[in-house]
Tab-separated table of C-alpha atoms in Angstrom:
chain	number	residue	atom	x	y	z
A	1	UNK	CA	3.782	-37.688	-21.255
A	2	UNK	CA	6.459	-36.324	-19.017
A	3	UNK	CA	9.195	-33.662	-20.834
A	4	UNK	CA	11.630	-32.821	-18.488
A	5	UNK	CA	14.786	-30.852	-19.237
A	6	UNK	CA	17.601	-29.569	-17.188
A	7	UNK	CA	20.051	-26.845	-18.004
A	8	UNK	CA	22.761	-24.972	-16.096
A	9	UNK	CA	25.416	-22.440	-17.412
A	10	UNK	CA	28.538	-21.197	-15.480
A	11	UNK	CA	31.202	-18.838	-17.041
A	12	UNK	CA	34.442	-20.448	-17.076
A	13	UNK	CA	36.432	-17.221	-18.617
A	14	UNK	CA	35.626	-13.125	-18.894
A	15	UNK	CA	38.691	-11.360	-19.892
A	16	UNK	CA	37.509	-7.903	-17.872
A	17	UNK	CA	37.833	-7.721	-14.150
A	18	UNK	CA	34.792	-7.231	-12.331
A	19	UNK	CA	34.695	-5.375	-9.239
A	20	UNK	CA	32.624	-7.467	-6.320
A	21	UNK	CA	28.794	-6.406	-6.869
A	22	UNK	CA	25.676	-7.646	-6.184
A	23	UNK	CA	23.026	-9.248	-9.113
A	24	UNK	CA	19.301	-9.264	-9.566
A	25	UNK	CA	19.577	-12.296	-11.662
A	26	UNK	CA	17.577	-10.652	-14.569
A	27	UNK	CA	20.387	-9.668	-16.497
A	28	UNK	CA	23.532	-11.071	-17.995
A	29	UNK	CA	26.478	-11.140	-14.716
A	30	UNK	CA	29.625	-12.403	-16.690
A	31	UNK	CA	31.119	-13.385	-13.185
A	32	UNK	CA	34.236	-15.929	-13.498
A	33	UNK	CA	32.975	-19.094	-11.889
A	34	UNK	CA	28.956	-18.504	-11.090
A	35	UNK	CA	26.135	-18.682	-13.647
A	36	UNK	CA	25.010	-16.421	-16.685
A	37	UNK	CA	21.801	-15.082	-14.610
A	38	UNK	CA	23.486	-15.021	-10.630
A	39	UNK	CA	21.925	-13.626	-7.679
A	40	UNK	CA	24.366	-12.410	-5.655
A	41	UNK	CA	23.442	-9.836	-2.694
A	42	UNK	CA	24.921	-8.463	0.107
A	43	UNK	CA	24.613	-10.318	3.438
A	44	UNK	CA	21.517	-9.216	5.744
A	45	UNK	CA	22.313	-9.127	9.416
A	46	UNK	CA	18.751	-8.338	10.692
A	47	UNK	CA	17.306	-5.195	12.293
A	48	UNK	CA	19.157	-3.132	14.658
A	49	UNK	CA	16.737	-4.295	17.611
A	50	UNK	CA	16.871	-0.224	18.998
A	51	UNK	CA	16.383	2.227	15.582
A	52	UNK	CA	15.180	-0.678	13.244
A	53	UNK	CA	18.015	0.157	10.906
A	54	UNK	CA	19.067	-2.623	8.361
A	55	UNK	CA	22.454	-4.306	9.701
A	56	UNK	CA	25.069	-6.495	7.279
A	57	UNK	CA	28.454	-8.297	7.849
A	58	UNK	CA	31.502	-6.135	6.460
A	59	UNK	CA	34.413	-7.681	5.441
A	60	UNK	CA	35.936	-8.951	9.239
A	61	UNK	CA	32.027	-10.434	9.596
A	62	UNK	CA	31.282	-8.234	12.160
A	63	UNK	CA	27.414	-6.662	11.994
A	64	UNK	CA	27.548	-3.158	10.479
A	65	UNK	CA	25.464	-0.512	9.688
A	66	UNK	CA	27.937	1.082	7.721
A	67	UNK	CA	26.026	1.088	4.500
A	68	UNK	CA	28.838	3.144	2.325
A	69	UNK	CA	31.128	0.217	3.242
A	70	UNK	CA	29.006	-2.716	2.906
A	71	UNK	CA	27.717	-1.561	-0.949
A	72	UNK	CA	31.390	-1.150	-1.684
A	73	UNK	CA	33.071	-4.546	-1.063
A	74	UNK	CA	36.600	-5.238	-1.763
A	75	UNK	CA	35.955	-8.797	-2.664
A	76	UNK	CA	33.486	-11.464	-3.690
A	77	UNK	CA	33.686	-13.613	-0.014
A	78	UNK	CA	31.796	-10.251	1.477
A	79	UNK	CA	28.921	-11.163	-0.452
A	80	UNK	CA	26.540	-14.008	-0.504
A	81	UNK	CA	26.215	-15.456	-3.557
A	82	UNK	CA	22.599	-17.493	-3.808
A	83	UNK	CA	21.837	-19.667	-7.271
A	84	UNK	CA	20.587	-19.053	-10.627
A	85	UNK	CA	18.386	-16.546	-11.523
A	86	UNK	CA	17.015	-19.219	-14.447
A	87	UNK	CA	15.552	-22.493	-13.645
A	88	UNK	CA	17.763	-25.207	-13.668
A	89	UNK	CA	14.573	-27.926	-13.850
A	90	UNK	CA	11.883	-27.045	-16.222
A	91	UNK	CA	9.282	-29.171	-18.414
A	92	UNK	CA	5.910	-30.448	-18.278
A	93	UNK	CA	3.205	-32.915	-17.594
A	94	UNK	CA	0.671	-33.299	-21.006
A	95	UNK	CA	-2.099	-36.054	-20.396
A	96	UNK	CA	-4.923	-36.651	-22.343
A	97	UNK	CA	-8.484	-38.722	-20.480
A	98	UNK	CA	-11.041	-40.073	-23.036
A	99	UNK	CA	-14.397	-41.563	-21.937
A	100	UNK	CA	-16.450	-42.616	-25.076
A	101	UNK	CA	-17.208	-39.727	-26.754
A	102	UNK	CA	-15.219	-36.651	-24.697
A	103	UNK	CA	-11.810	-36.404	-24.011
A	104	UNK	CA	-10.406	-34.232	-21.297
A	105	UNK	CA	-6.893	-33.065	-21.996
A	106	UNK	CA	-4.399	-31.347	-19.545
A	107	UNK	CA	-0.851	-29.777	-19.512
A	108	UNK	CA	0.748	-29.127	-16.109
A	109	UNK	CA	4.255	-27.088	-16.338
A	110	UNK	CA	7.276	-26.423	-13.450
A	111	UNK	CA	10.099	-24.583	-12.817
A	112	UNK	CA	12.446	-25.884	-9.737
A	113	UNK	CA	16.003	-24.954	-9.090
A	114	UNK	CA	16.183	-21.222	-9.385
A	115	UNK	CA	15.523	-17.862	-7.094
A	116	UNK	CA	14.381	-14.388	-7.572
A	117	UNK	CA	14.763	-10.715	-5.716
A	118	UNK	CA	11.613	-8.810	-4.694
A	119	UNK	CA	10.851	-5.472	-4.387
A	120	UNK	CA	9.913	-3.694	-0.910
A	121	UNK	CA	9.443	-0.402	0.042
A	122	UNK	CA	11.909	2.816	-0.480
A	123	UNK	CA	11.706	5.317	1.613
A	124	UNK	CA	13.920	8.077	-0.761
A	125	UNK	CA	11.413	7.147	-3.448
A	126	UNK	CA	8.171	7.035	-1.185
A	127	UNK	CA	9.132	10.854	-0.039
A	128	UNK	CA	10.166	12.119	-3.704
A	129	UNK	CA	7.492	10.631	-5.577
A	130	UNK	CA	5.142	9.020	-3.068
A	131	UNK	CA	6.653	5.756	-4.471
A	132	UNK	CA	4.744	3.089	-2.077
A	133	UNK	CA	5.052	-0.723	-1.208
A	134	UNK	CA	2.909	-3.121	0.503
A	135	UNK	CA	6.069	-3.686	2.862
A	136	UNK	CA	5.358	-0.235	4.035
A	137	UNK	CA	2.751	-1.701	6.602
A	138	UNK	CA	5.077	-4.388	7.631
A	139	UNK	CA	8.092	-1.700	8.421
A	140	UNK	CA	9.813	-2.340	12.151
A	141	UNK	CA	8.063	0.007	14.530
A	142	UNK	CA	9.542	-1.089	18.096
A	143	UNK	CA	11.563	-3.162	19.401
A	144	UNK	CA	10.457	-7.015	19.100
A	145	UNK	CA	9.554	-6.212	15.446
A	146	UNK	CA	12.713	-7.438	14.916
A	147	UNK	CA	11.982	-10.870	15.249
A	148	UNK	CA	8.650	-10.943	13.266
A	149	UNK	CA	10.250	-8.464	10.472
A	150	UNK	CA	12.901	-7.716	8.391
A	151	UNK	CA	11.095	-4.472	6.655
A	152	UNK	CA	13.591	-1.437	8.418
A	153	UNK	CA	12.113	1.358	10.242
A	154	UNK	CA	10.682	4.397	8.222
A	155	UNK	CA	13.909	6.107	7.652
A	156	UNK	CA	12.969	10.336	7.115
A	157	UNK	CA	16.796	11.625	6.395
A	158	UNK	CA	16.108	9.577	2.820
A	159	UNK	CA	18.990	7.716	3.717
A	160	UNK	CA	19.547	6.008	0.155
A	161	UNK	CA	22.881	3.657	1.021
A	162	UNK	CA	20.530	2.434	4.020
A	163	UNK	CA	18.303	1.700	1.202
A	164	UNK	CA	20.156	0.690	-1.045
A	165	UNK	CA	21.851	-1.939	0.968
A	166	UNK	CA	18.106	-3.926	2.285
A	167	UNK	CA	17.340	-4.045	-1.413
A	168	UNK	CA	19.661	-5.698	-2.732
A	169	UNK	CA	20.386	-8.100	0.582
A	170	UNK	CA	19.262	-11.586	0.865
A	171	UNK	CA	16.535	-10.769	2.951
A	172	UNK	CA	14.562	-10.294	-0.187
A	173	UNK	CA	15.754	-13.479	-1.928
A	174	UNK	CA	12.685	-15.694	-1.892
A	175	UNK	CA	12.757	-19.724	-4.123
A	176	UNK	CA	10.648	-19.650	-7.281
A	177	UNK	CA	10.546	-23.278	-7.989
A	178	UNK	CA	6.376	-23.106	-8.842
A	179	UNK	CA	3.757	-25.572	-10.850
A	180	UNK	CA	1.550	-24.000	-12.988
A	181	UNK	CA	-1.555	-25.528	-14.612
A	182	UNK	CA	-1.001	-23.910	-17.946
A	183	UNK	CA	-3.963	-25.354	-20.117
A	184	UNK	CA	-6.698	-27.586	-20.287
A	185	UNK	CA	-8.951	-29.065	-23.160
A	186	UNK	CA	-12.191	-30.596	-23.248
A	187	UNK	CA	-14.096	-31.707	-26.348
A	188	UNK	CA	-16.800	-34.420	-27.503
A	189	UNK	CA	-16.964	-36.205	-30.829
A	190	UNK	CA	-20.000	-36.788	-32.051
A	191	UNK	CA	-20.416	-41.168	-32.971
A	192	UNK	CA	-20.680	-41.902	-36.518
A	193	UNK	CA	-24.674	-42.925	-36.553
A	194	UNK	CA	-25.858	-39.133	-36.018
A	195	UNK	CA	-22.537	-38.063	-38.725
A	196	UNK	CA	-24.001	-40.166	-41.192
A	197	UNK	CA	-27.789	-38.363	-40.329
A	198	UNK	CA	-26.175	-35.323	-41.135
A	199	UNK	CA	-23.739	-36.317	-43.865
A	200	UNK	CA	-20.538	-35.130	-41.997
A	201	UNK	CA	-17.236	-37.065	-41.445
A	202	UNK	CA	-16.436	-35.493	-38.298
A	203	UNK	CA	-18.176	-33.284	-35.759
A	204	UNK	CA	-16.497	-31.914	-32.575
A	205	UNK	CA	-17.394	-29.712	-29.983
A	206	UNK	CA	-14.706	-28.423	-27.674
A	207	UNK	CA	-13.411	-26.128	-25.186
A	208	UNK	CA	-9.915	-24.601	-24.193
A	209	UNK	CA	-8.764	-22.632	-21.279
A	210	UNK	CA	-4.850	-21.134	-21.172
A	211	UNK	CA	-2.813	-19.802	-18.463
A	212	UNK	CA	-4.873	-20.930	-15.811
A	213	UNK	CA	-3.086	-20.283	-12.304
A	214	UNK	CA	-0.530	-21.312	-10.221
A	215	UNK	CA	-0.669	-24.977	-8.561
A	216	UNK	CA	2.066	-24.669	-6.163
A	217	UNK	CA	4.962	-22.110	-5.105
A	218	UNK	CA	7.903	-22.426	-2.857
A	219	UNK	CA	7.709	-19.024	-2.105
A	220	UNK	CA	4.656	-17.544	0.392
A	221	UNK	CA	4.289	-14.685	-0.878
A	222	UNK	CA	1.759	-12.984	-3.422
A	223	UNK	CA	3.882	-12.900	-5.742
A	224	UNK	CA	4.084	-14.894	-9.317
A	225	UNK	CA	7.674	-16.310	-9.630
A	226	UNK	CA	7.049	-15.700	-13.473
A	227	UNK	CA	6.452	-12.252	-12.880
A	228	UNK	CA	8.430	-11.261	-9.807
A	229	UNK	CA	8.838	-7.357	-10.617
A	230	UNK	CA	5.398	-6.898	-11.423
A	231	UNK	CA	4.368	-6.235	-15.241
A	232	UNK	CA	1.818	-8.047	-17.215
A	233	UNK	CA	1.215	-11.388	-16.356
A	234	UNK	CA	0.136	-13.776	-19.469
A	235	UNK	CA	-3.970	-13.212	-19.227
A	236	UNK	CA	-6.233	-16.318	-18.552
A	237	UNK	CA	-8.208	-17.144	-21.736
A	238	UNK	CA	-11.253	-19.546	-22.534
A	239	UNK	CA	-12.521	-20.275	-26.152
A	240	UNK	CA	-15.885	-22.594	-27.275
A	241	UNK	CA	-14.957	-23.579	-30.408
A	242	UNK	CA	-16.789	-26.208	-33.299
A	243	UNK	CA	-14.552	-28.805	-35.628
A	244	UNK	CA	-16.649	-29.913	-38.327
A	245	UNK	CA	-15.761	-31.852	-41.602
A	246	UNK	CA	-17.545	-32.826	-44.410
């Protein structure tokens, strides 16, 4: 059986004015006229081809590396506003196989329609509390990085607007539409002649396995969409179990 389900939320009304700002997604944004959970960031003009520095587009759209400007924008148009935080498409696959006595039985969920903000590397934090990120080895170092990059150069006056300003851009936005096999089931019922031997109605062996792995991802990345920020992803589990009645 197929389940799918679709859902999308916009505010229509929020009686307090919001100054222009950007939004992970991961936490309510009452914003007039864009979703519950936005992403909103600021726009990402690539690296400064000679220092590496992160560039943007201030409010005239010219590039700028004028990073107390661009994290203070005077209106929404400045930013770049990029979906729903939530998916939009969700549901599942369930289907069950049967071949005489065992049965083989599979659920196969997805998640389309939404996007999420990654972390990188922050060079304030990597100085002050030796903070690190695997973007750390993919930092600009010369010129041409720019066009196999977007990771700025190592940054040593702990610049934090400069950093600031790349993490929360769009360079970081990455698509978590994902399939995930979530479970499957196998089991074997014994036939009624060897029941009756042992004076049982029913006699089942069977095996379970949860939160199995990831299928497919839009983004290519490590990372989990589920669990963008890191944390605790749900653990894989297997059980061997026996159904027996009498």
């Amino acid at each position: 059986s197929i389940l799918p389900s679709h859902a999308t939320e916009r505010v229509t009304k929020y009686e307090i004015t919001q100054n222009p700002r950007t939004s992970q997604g991961i936490s309510i944004t009452p914003i007039e006229g864009y979703p519950v959970y936005s992403i909103i960031s600021y726009k990402y003009a690539g690296l400064d081809a000679e220092t590496g520095d992160p560039q943007g587009y201030d409010r005239d759209g010219n590039i700028s590396k004028d990073y107390a400007g661009l994290l203070y924008p005077e209106n929404w148009e400045e930013l770049n506003y990029i979906g729903s935080g939530r998916p939009t498409w969700f549901g599942g696959l369930r289907n069950t196989v049967s071949y005489g006595s065992l049965s083989l039985s599979f659920n196969i969920s997805y998640k389309f329609g939404y996007f999420f903000q990654r972390n990188t590397v922050n060079y304030p934090a990597l100085f002050s509390n030796y903070s690190l990120h695997e973007d750390y080895t993919k930092r600009w170092r010369k010129t041409g990085d720019e066009r196999l990059t977007t990771v700025p150069s190592i940054d040593y006056t702990s610049n934090t607007s400069r950093a600031n300003f790349y993490a929360d851009s769009d360079a970081l936005i990455e698509k978590a539409d994902h399939i995930r096999l979530q479970d499957i089931s196998l089991s074997y019922s014994f036939n009624n002649t060897f029941l009756k031997r042992l004076k049982m109605s029913t006699l089942q062996l069977y095996a379970f396995a949860n939160n199995i792995g990831l299928l497919w991802k839009a983004t290519k990345t490590s990372l989990d969409p589920d669990f963008p920020k890191g944390g605790h992803p749900n653990p894989f589990t297997i059980a061997f179990g026996i159904k027996a009645g009498f």
